[in-house]
Short mmCIF file of C-alpha atoms and ligand atoms in Angstrom, two decimals:
data_model
loop_
_atom_site.label_atom_id
_atom_site.label_comp_id
_atom_site.label_asym_id
_atom_site.label_seq_id
_atom_site.Cartn_x
_atom_site.Cartn_y
_atom_site.Cartn_z
CA MET A 1 9.43 12.34 3.97
CA VAL A 2 6.34 12.56 6.04
CA ASP A 3 5.30 11.83 9.62
CA LEU A 4 2.06 9.98 10.16
CA LEU A 5 0.42 11.48 13.21
CA PRO A 6 -2.09 9.77 15.52
CA ALA A 7 -5.05 11.63 13.98
CA GLN A 8 -4.26 10.11 10.56
CA ILE A 9 -3.40 6.62 11.61
CA SER A 10 -6.85 5.03 11.87
CA ILE A 11 -7.45 5.19 8.12
CA TRP A 12 -4.07 3.54 7.52
CA GLN A 13 -4.89 0.77 9.94
CA HIS A 14 -8.28 0.33 8.31
CA ILE A 15 -6.73 -0.09 4.85
CA GLU A 16 -4.14 -2.49 6.22
CA ALA A 17 -6.78 -4.55 8.01
CA VAL A 18 -9.00 -4.81 4.92
CA ALA A 19 -5.99 -5.72 2.75
CA ARG A 20 -4.82 -8.36 5.23
CA GLU A 21 -8.30 -9.89 5.23
CA HIS A 22 -8.48 -9.95 1.43
CA PHE A 23 -5.07 -11.64 1.26
CA ARG A 24 -6.12 -14.19 3.88
CA ARG A 25 -9.23 -15.05 1.87
CA ALA A 26 -7.14 -15.44 -1.28
CA ALA A 27 -4.55 -17.68 0.41
CA VAL A 28 -1.79 -15.10 0.03
CA GLN A 29 0.90 -15.04 2.71
CA GLU A 30 2.89 -12.11 3.97
CA ILE A 31 6.62 -11.73 3.43
CA ARG A 32 8.76 -9.08 5.16
CA THR A 33 12.12 -8.23 3.67
CA PRO A 34 14.74 -5.69 4.83
CA LEU A 35 14.40 -2.05 3.81
CA LEU A 36 18.04 -2.09 2.71
CA GLU A 37 19.46 -4.21 -0.09
CA VAL A 38 22.69 -4.23 -2.06
CA THR A 39 22.35 -1.75 -4.92
CA GLU A 40 23.07 -4.37 -7.54
CA LEU A 41 19.75 -6.10 -6.81
CA PHE A 42 17.79 -3.11 -8.10
CA ALA A 43 20.24 -2.22 -10.85
CA ARG A 44 19.93 -5.75 -12.21
CA GLY A 45 16.30 -6.35 -11.33
CA ILE A 46 14.64 -3.07 -12.25
CA GLY A 47 17.06 -2.01 -15.00
CA GLU A 48 19.75 0.65 -15.26
CA ALA A 49 17.80 2.64 -17.85
CA THR A 50 14.68 3.12 -15.73
CA ASP A 51 13.87 6.35 -13.90
CA VAL A 52 13.83 4.48 -10.62
CA VAL A 53 17.40 3.19 -10.92
CA GLY A 54 18.73 6.06 -12.99
CA LYS A 55 17.67 8.95 -10.80
CA GLU A 56 15.41 8.01 -7.92
CA MET A 57 17.36 5.67 -5.64
CA TYR A 58 18.75 6.43 -2.20
CA THR A 59 22.15 4.82 -2.59
CA PHE A 60 25.14 5.06 -0.26
CA LEU A 61 28.25 3.20 0.83
CA ASP A 62 28.02 1.46 4.18
CA ARG A 63 30.96 1.18 6.60
CA GLY A 64 32.14 -1.90 4.75
CA GLU A 65 32.28 0.11 1.49
CA ARG A 66 29.37 -1.84 0.02
CA SER A 67 26.90 0.06 -2.12
CA CYS A 68 23.50 -0.16 -0.43
CA THR A 69 20.09 1.16 -1.48
CA LEU A 70 16.90 1.85 0.42
CA ARG A 71 14.36 -0.24 -1.46
CA PRO A 72 12.49 1.77 -4.11
CA GLU A 73 9.93 -1.03 -4.64
CA GLY A 74 9.09 -4.45 -3.25
CA THR A 75 9.24 -6.93 -6.10
CA ALA A 76 13.02 -7.27 -6.46
CA SER A 77 13.39 -7.85 -2.71
CA ALA A 78 10.59 -10.42 -2.59
CA VAL A 79 12.10 -12.28 -5.52
CA ARG A 80 15.56 -12.17 -3.94
CA ALA A 81 14.19 -13.62 -0.71
CA VAL A 82 12.26 -16.33 -2.50
CA ILE A 83 15.39 -17.38 -4.40
CA GLU A 84 17.68 -17.13 -1.37
CA HIS A 85 15.44 -19.37 0.74
CA GLY A 86 14.55 -21.81 -2.02
CA LEU A 87 10.82 -21.23 -1.55
CA LEU A 88 10.03 -22.09 -5.16
CA SER A 89 11.03 -25.69 -4.57
CA GLN A 90 7.85 -25.87 -2.46
CA GLY A 91 5.68 -24.88 -5.43
CA PRO A 92 4.11 -21.60 -6.51
CA GLN A 93 4.34 -18.76 -4.00
CA ARG A 94 1.47 -16.41 -3.25
CA LEU A 95 2.97 -13.48 -1.38
CA TRP A 96 2.09 -9.98 -0.24
CA TYR A 97 4.14 -7.29 1.42
CA GLY A 98 3.59 -3.84 2.83
CA GLY A 99 5.78 -1.04 4.03
CA PRO A 100 7.87 1.99 3.15
CA MET A 101 9.64 2.49 -0.18
CA PHE A 102 12.10 5.25 -1.00
CA ARG A 103 12.45 7.25 -4.20
CA TYR A 104 14.18 10.56 -4.68
CA GLU A 105 11.33 12.31 -6.50
CA ARG A 106 9.94 15.82 -6.48
CA PRO A 107 7.49 15.76 -3.56
CA GLN A 108 3.88 16.79 -4.27
CA ALA A 109 0.41 15.59 -3.36
CA GLY A 110 0.44 11.80 -3.71
CA ARG A 111 4.19 11.71 -4.37
CA GLN A 112 6.72 11.47 -1.58
CA ARG A 113 10.30 10.37 -1.05
CA GLN A 114 9.32 7.85 1.58
CA PHE A 115 5.99 6.36 0.61
CA HIS A 116 4.21 3.13 1.37
CA GLN A 117 3.05 0.29 -0.80
CA ILE A 118 1.06 -2.86 -0.38
CA GLY A 119 1.95 -5.38 -3.04
CA LEU A 120 1.06 -8.83 -4.30
CA GLU A 121 3.34 -11.31 -6.06
CA LEU A 122 2.15 -14.62 -7.54
CA LEU A 123 5.27 -16.59 -8.43
CA GLY A 124 5.39 -19.81 -10.41
CA VAL A 125 2.16 -19.46 -12.39
CA ALA A 126 2.09 -18.80 -16.13
CA ASP A 127 -1.57 -19.24 -17.00
CA ALA A 128 -3.58 -16.20 -18.07
CA ARG A 129 -5.97 -17.01 -15.22
CA SER A 130 -3.30 -15.97 -12.70
CA ASP A 131 -3.16 -12.53 -14.36
CA VAL A 132 -6.91 -12.31 -13.98
CA GLU A 133 -6.80 -13.45 -10.37
CA ALA A 134 -4.06 -10.97 -9.45
CA ILE A 135 -5.98 -8.09 -11.01
CA ALA A 136 -9.23 -9.20 -9.40
CA ILE A 137 -7.63 -9.22 -5.94
CA ALA A 138 -6.53 -5.60 -6.40
CA TRP A 139 -9.86 -4.53 -7.90
CA ASP A 140 -11.95 -6.15 -5.16
CA LEU A 141 -9.75 -4.75 -2.42
CA LEU A 142 -10.10 -1.20 -3.75
CA ALA A 143 -13.83 -1.63 -4.33
CA ASP A 144 -14.32 -3.03 -0.81
CA LEU A 145 -12.49 -0.05 0.64
CA GLY A 146 -15.06 2.12 -1.10
CA VAL A 147 -12.74 3.81 -3.60
CA GLY A 148 -14.84 5.58 -6.23
CA GLY A 149 -14.27 6.25 -9.92
CA LEU A 150 -12.09 3.18 -10.47
CA ALA A 151 -10.84 2.28 -13.93
CA LEU A 152 -8.66 -0.62 -14.96
CA GLU A 153 -6.31 0.17 -17.83
CA LEU A 154 -4.87 -2.84 -19.54
CA ASN A 155 -2.19 -3.49 -22.11
CA THR A 156 0.11 -6.25 -23.19
CA LEU A 157 3.82 -5.84 -23.76
CA GLY A 158 4.03 -9.19 -25.50
CA SER A 159 6.75 -11.78 -25.07
CA PRO A 160 10.40 -10.75 -24.79
CA ASP A 161 10.78 -11.66 -28.49
CA ASP A 162 7.79 -9.48 -29.42
CA ARG A 163 9.32 -6.67 -27.46
CA ILE A 164 12.70 -6.94 -29.12
CA ARG A 165 11.02 -6.89 -32.52
CA TYR A 166 8.84 -3.95 -31.55
CA ARG A 167 11.73 -2.10 -29.97
CA GLU A 168 13.62 -2.12 -33.27
CA ARG A 169 10.63 -0.79 -35.17
CA LEU A 170 9.92 1.82 -32.54
CA VAL A 171 13.52 3.06 -32.31
CA ALA A 172 13.64 3.47 -36.10
CA TRP A 173 10.37 5.38 -36.04
CA LEU A 174 11.40 7.58 -33.10
CA GLU A 175 14.72 8.41 -34.77
CA ALA A 176 12.81 9.55 -37.85
CA HIS A 177 10.49 11.70 -35.72
CA ARG A 178 13.06 12.95 -33.24
CA ASP A 179 12.17 16.62 -33.82
CA GLY A 180 8.63 16.07 -32.57
CA LEU A 181 9.81 14.74 -29.19
CA ASP A 182 10.71 16.54 -25.97
CA PRO A 183 14.39 16.38 -24.88
CA ASP A 184 13.74 13.73 -22.20
CA SER A 185 12.08 11.47 -24.73
CA GLN A 186 14.87 12.07 -27.26
CA ALA A 187 17.38 10.93 -24.66
CA ARG A 188 15.34 7.79 -24.05
CA ILE A 189 15.25 6.62 -27.68
CA ASN A 190 18.30 4.46 -27.23
CA THR A 191 18.11 3.71 -23.51
CA ASN A 192 14.44 2.96 -22.87
CA PRO A 193 12.39 3.59 -26.02
CA LEU A 194 9.19 1.99 -24.75
CA ARG A 195 9.13 4.51 -21.96
CA VAL A 196 8.80 7.28 -24.56
CA LEU A 197 5.26 6.01 -25.20
CA ASP A 198 4.46 6.81 -21.60
CA SER A 199 5.59 10.45 -21.85
CA LYS A 200 3.23 12.98 -20.30
CA VAL A 201 4.42 15.83 -22.57
CA PRO A 202 1.51 16.90 -24.86
CA GLN A 203 3.71 17.65 -27.88
CA THR A 204 5.34 14.21 -27.59
CA GLN A 205 1.95 12.54 -27.21
CA ALA A 206 0.73 14.28 -30.36
CA THR A 207 3.77 13.06 -32.29
CA LEU A 208 3.29 9.54 -30.98
CA ALA A 209 -0.26 9.30 -32.30
CA ALA A 210 1.22 8.04 -35.55
CA ALA A 211 3.83 5.71 -33.98
CA PRO A 212 3.60 2.00 -34.84
CA PRO A 213 1.47 0.22 -32.20
CA LEU A 214 2.93 -2.61 -30.17
CA ALA A 215 -0.10 -4.72 -31.04
CA ALA A 216 1.16 -5.00 -34.62
CA SER A 217 4.34 -6.72 -33.41
CA LEU A 218 2.61 -9.31 -31.23
CA SER A 219 2.91 -12.99 -32.09
CA ALA A 220 -0.29 -14.97 -32.48
CA GLU A 221 0.41 -16.64 -29.14
CA SER A 222 0.82 -13.36 -27.29
CA ARG A 223 -2.35 -12.05 -28.87
CA ALA A 224 -4.30 -15.14 -27.83
CA ARG A 225 -2.98 -14.83 -24.31
CA PHE A 226 -4.06 -11.22 -24.09
CA GLU A 227 -7.52 -12.20 -25.27
CA GLN A 228 -7.71 -14.84 -22.54
CA VAL A 229 -6.90 -12.23 -19.91
CA GLN A 230 -9.61 -9.94 -21.26
CA ALA A 231 -12.15 -12.75 -21.39
CA GLY A 232 -11.30 -13.72 -17.81
CA LEU A 233 -11.83 -10.17 -16.59
CA ALA A 234 -15.08 -9.91 -18.53
CA ALA A 235 -16.30 -13.12 -16.88
CA LEU A 236 -15.67 -11.47 -13.48
CA GLU A 237 -17.47 -8.36 -14.69
CA ILE A 238 -14.39 -6.21 -14.16
CA PRO A 239 -14.57 -3.44 -16.77
CA VAL A 240 -11.43 -2.90 -18.83
CA GLN A 241 -10.11 0.08 -20.74
CA LEU A 242 -7.48 -1.01 -23.24
CA ASN A 243 -4.58 1.44 -23.26
CA PRO A 244 -1.96 0.64 -25.92
CA ARG A 245 0.33 3.35 -24.50
CA LEU A 246 0.57 1.84 -21.03
CA VAL A 247 4.10 0.51 -20.62
CA ARG A 248 4.98 0.81 -16.89
CA GLY A 249 8.25 2.21 -15.67
CA LEU A 250 10.23 -0.90 -14.78
CA ASP A 251 12.12 -3.06 -17.23
CA TYR A 252 11.07 -6.49 -16.10
CA TYR A 253 7.51 -6.59 -17.39
CA SER A 254 6.21 -8.79 -20.22
CA HIS A 255 2.70 -9.61 -21.44
CA THR A 256 0.09 -8.16 -19.08
CA ALA A 257 0.62 -4.60 -17.84
CA PHE A 258 -2.10 -2.75 -15.98
CA GLU A 259 -2.90 0.23 -13.84
CA ILE A 260 -5.89 1.02 -11.72
CA THR A 261 -6.70 4.72 -11.64
CA SER A 262 -9.30 6.78 -9.87
CA SER A 263 -11.01 9.80 -11.40
CA GLN A 264 -11.08 11.24 -7.88
CA LEU A 265 -7.32 11.69 -7.72
CA GLY A 266 -5.65 14.69 -9.35
CA ALA A 267 -2.51 14.45 -11.43
CA GLN A 268 -1.25 11.33 -9.61
CA ALA A 269 -4.24 9.23 -10.65
CA THR A 270 -2.66 5.78 -10.52
CA VAL A 271 -3.42 3.95 -7.28
CA CYS A 272 -2.20 0.53 -8.32
CA GLY A 273 0.14 -0.71 -11.01
CA GLY A 274 1.43 -4.09 -11.98
CA GLY A 275 2.04 -6.71 -14.56
CA ARG A 276 3.69 -9.93 -15.54
CA TYR A 277 7.44 -10.30 -15.05
CA ASP A 278 8.32 -13.77 -16.29
CA GLY A 279 12.04 -13.02 -16.73
CA LEU A 280 12.87 -11.52 -13.36
CA VAL A 281 13.40 -14.58 -11.17
CA GLN A 282 15.87 -16.06 -13.60
CA GLN A 283 17.54 -12.70 -14.13
CA LEU A 284 18.18 -12.56 -10.39
CA GLY A 285 19.72 -16.02 -10.33
CA GLY A 286 16.70 -18.23 -9.68
CA PRO A 287 15.07 -20.94 -11.78
CA PRO A 288 12.95 -19.84 -14.78
CA THR A 289 9.72 -18.80 -13.08
CA PRO A 290 6.69 -17.01 -14.48
CA ALA A 291 5.22 -14.36 -12.19
CA ILE A 292 2.71 -11.58 -11.93
CA GLY A 293 2.29 -8.87 -9.33
CA TRP A 294 1.14 -5.39 -8.46
CA ALA A 295 1.74 -2.65 -5.95
CA LEU A 296 -0.64 -0.04 -4.69
CA GLY A 297 0.31 3.32 -3.26
CA MET A 298 -0.97 3.82 0.27
CA GLU A 299 -0.68 7.61 0.28
CA ARG A 300 -2.86 7.91 -2.81
CA LEU A 301 -5.36 5.50 -1.33
CA VAL A 302 -5.45 7.51 1.89
CA LEU A 303 -6.02 10.71 -0.10
CA LEU A 304 -8.95 9.05 -1.83
CA LEU A 305 -10.53 7.58 1.26
CA ALA A 306 -10.13 10.78 3.26
CA GLN A 307 -12.58 12.39 0.79
CA MET A 308 -15.16 9.75 1.58
CA PRO A 309 -16.93 10.11 4.93
CA ALA A 310 -18.12 6.49 4.99
CA ALA A 311 -14.61 5.13 4.54
CA ALA A 312 -13.15 7.55 7.05
CA ALA A 313 -15.78 6.52 9.59
CA ALA A 314 -15.06 2.84 9.00
CA GLY A 315 -11.47 3.53 9.97
CA ALA A 316 -12.28 5.38 13.18
CA PRO A 317 -10.89 3.65 16.26
CA ALA A 318 -13.22 2.19 18.89
CA PRO A 319 -13.70 4.71 21.71
CA LEU A 320 -12.33 4.31 25.23
CA ASP A 321 -14.51 2.42 27.67
CA LEU A 322 -13.29 4.13 30.82
CA TYR A 323 -11.38 7.17 31.99
CA VAL A 324 -10.28 7.03 35.64
CA VAL A 325 -10.16 10.23 37.62
CA SER A 326 -8.61 10.20 41.10
CA ARG A 327 -7.34 12.50 43.79
CA GLY A 328 -5.70 11.83 47.15
CA GLU A 329 -3.04 9.31 48.10
CA ALA A 330 -5.34 6.39 48.94
CA ALA A 331 -7.40 6.90 45.77
CA GLU A 332 -4.38 7.22 43.51
CA ALA A 333 -3.04 3.89 44.76
CA LEU A 334 -6.18 2.17 43.43
CA VAL A 335 -5.99 3.51 39.89
CA LEU A 336 -3.34 1.43 38.15
CA PRO A 337 -4.57 -1.89 39.57
CA LEU A 338 -8.07 -0.98 38.32
CA ALA A 339 -6.84 0.04 34.86
CA ARG A 340 -4.80 -3.12 34.58
CA GLN A 341 -7.72 -5.33 35.55
CA GLY A 342 -9.94 -3.56 33.00
CA ARG A 343 -7.36 -3.89 30.22
CA ALA A 344 -6.91 -7.59 31.01
CA ALA A 345 -10.68 -7.94 30.48
CA GLY A 346 -10.43 -6.27 27.07
CA LEU A 347 -11.57 -2.77 28.01
CA ALA A 348 -9.82 0.35 26.76
CA VAL A 349 -8.91 2.32 29.87
CA GLU A 350 -7.04 5.58 30.34
CA CYS A 351 -6.15 6.87 33.79
CA ASP A 352 -5.29 10.36 34.78
CA THR A 353 -2.09 10.28 36.80
CA SER A 354 -1.59 14.03 36.84
CA GLY A 355 -2.77 14.58 40.41
CA ALA A 356 -4.49 17.75 39.09
CA ALA A 357 -7.68 19.23 40.51
CA PHE A 358 -10.86 17.21 39.80
CA GLY A 359 -12.12 19.91 37.43
CA LYS A 360 -9.11 19.60 35.18
CA GLN A 361 -9.27 15.84 35.21
CA PHE A 362 -12.98 15.92 34.29
CA LYS A 363 -12.23 18.12 31.30
CA ARG A 364 -9.69 15.64 30.06
CA ALA A 365 -12.13 12.80 30.66
CA ASP A 366 -14.67 14.55 28.43
CA ARG A 367 -12.11 15.19 25.72
CA SER A 368 -10.91 11.58 25.79
CA GLY A 369 -14.14 10.40 24.18
CA ALA A 370 -14.50 7.70 26.86
CA ARG A 371 -17.96 6.28 27.47
CA PHE A 372 -17.63 6.33 31.28
CA ALA A 373 -15.55 8.11 33.88
CA ALA A 374 -14.81 6.46 37.23
CA VAL A 375 -14.11 8.96 39.98
CA ILE A 376 -12.20 7.98 43.10
CA GLY A 377 -11.68 10.49 45.89
CA ASP A 378 -10.82 10.01 49.59
CA ALA A 379 -14.38 8.95 50.52
CA GLU A 380 -14.61 6.43 47.64
CA ALA A 381 -11.18 5.02 48.46
CA ALA A 382 -12.23 4.49 52.08
CA ALA A 383 -15.41 2.71 50.97
CA ALA A 384 -13.70 0.79 48.11
CA GLU A 385 -16.19 2.33 45.67
CA VAL A 386 -16.18 4.46 42.56
CA VAL A 387 -18.56 7.13 41.36
CA LEU A 388 -19.42 6.24 37.79
CA LYS A 389 -20.44 8.95 35.34
CA ASP A 390 -21.90 8.24 31.93
CA LEU A 391 -20.06 10.79 29.80
CA ARG A 392 -22.29 10.46 26.79
CA GLN A 393 -25.83 10.03 28.01
CA HIS A 394 -25.47 12.24 31.09
CA GLN A 395 -27.60 10.00 33.26
CA ALA A 396 -27.43 10.27 37.03
CA GLU A 397 -24.17 9.13 38.57
CA GLN A 398 -24.09 5.82 40.33
CA ARG A 399 -21.87 4.24 42.96
CA LEU A 400 -20.35 0.83 42.41
CA PRO A 401 -17.90 -1.25 44.43
CA ILE A 402 -14.46 -1.05 42.75
CA ALA A 403 -14.38 -4.83 42.69
CA ALA A 404 -17.57 -4.93 40.57
CA LEU A 405 -16.69 -2.16 38.11
CA VAL A 406 -14.87 -4.13 35.42
CA ASP A 407 -17.56 -6.82 35.20
CA TRP A 408 -20.23 -4.15 34.99
CA LEU A 409 -18.42 -2.37 32.14
CA VAL A 410 -17.84 -5.60 30.26
CA GLN A 411 -21.57 -6.40 30.48
CA GLN A 412 -22.43 -2.90 29.43
CA ARG A 413 -20.27 -3.28 26.36
CA ALA A 414 -21.68 -6.70 25.46
CA GLY A 415 -25.16 -5.16 25.63
CA GLY A 416 -24.16 -2.48 23.13
CA SER A 417 -24.46 1.17 23.86
CA ALA A 418 -28.04 0.77 25.14
P1 ATP B 1 4.23 7.07 -11.21
O1 ATP B 1 4.06 6.98 -12.69
O2 ATP B 1 3.07 7.73 -10.51
O3 ATP B 1 5.57 7.59 -10.79
P2 ATP B 1 5.23 4.43 -10.90
O4 ATP B 1 4.98 3.75 -12.19
O5 ATP B 1 6.59 4.97 -10.61
O6 ATP B 1 4.14 5.57 -10.68
P3 ATP B 1 5.05 1.99 -9.43
O7 ATP B 1 6.49 1.77 -9.35
O8 ATP B 1 4.23 1.16 -10.34
O9 ATP B 1 4.75 3.54 -9.70
O10 ATP B 1 4.41 1.91 -7.96
C1 ATP B 1 3.06 1.47 -7.74
C2 ATP B 1 2.26 2.53 -7.05
O11 ATP B 1 2.98 3.10 -5.96
C3 ATP B 1 1.92 3.73 -7.92
O12 ATP B 1 0.81 3.47 -8.70
C4 ATP B 1 1.63 4.78 -6.88
O13 ATP B 1 0.32 4.64 -6.37
C5 ATP B 1 2.61 4.46 -5.79
N1 ATP B 1 3.79 5.33 -5.86
C6 ATP B 1 4.86 5.24 -6.69
N2 ATP B 1 5.76 6.20 -6.44
C7 ATP B 1 5.26 6.93 -5.42
C8 ATP B 1 5.72 8.07 -4.66
N3 ATP B 1 6.90 8.64 -4.91
N4 ATP B 1 4.93 8.56 -3.68
C9 ATP B 1 3.74 7.99 -3.41
N5 ATP B 1 3.25 6.91 -4.05
C10 ATP B 1 3.99 6.38 -5.05
MG1 MG B 2 7.45 6.85 -10.67
#
C-alpha cells in the first residue's frame, strides 16, 4: 500500500477534476459507498471462482463475528446501494464512483494492494447504444487527459445462454487438450473455463489458438447486438480492435466486454476495463435490470500522465499569491489578520510564523514559489505599511499601506501576471 505525497497529488487532483467534469457533462451522478462490505456481497456478486474472490480479498471477522471485506471493486457495492435504497424505482441510474480498492496481489509497477479506481455504472438500460455511450465516456475522458497510444479492445461474451452453450464446448475441448495447458489453467477448466482464454502463459496461448471461438456459439440476436455496438462506435469514430480472447476477470459480465489499453504502459497495459452485467442486479436481490459499466485504474493513469510533460503541467497547482515575512512583536501581531483577509478574498497566502531572522524567512519565501512577499518589521508595523517584493520579476520594492495590500493583490491577479 502506498502513500501519496504532496508532490504527487496535483496530477491526481487534475485527473479527478477532468473526470468529474466529464461525468457532469454526461449527466452522471456520483455515489459514495462504504469501503467495507459483508463478504457475501462480493462472493455472490463477483463469483467464488474468480481470482478476486478466490485469492485477492482482504477478509476478516469484525467484533460481531461477521465476515467483512475491504471492497476489491466498486460495482457490487454500487449495485447493493442502488437496490437497498430503491433507486431503480426512479428510473435508470447513471452513476460514477471513485476511491480506494483493495486486492491482495503481488505489488509491482501499476499493481498495488490498495489502488484507486474511477468507475461508471449505467443501470436500467439494455440498448446497444448505452454500451456505446459508456465506452465513449471512458474513451473521451482518457483522450482529454492526453493519454497517448490508446486502443479499445472489444469482445462479446454473448447472452447467458450463449455462454452456457460455449462453456460446455470449451470445457470438452480444454479437457482434450489438458496437456498443452499450464497448471493454473488446468485447475480452471472446471471452475472458470472462460478465464483460461485470458491466460498470459505463452504455451497456453499457443495451445488455445485452435480452441473453438466463442463467436461460433453466439445466437443470431447476440451477434446482431454486437454488430450494433461496433456500428455505434464506428459512427463516433472510436477505433476498435476485436479481441475474441478478451473475457474479463469477473463472473457477472455478458455481451459487451472491453478494455482500453495504452502502448505507453509496460506489462500492466490495461487502464480501463468494463462490460455489460445484465444479471448482477437480480443476482444481488434487485429487480431484473440491464447494466453496463467500467472502471479505470488511477495508478496506471498517473504513470501514463507523469510521462507527458503537458499533462503534468496541466495538473500543477496554482502558485501562492503572497508569502508574509515578519519580525518583532508588533509586526507579528499583524500577520494572521492580514493572511485571513487575503484568504477571504480568494488569495493563496502563507505566513512565516517562525520568528526566525529575516534572511531565513526570505529564503523560505523564495522557495514557496509565491509571486509576492510582504515584509513587516518594527518600522512597517508602526506605519501600518508593508514592504512588497516581487519575487519573480525582481522589480524595485514598494511600500503599501497594509489596509490596501489585499485589494492591490487581487487587482494584480485579475490583470494576469503582467
Ligand atoms: P488485471 O488483469 O490488470 O489484474 P483486472 O481485470 O483485475 O486487471 P479490473 O477488475 O477490471 O482489473 O479493474 C479495472 C482497472 O483497475 C484495471 O484495468 C486496472 O487499471 C486497475 N487495477 C486493477 N487491479 C489493480 C491493482 N491491483 N493495482 C492497480 N490498479 C489495478
Ligand atoms: Mg486483476
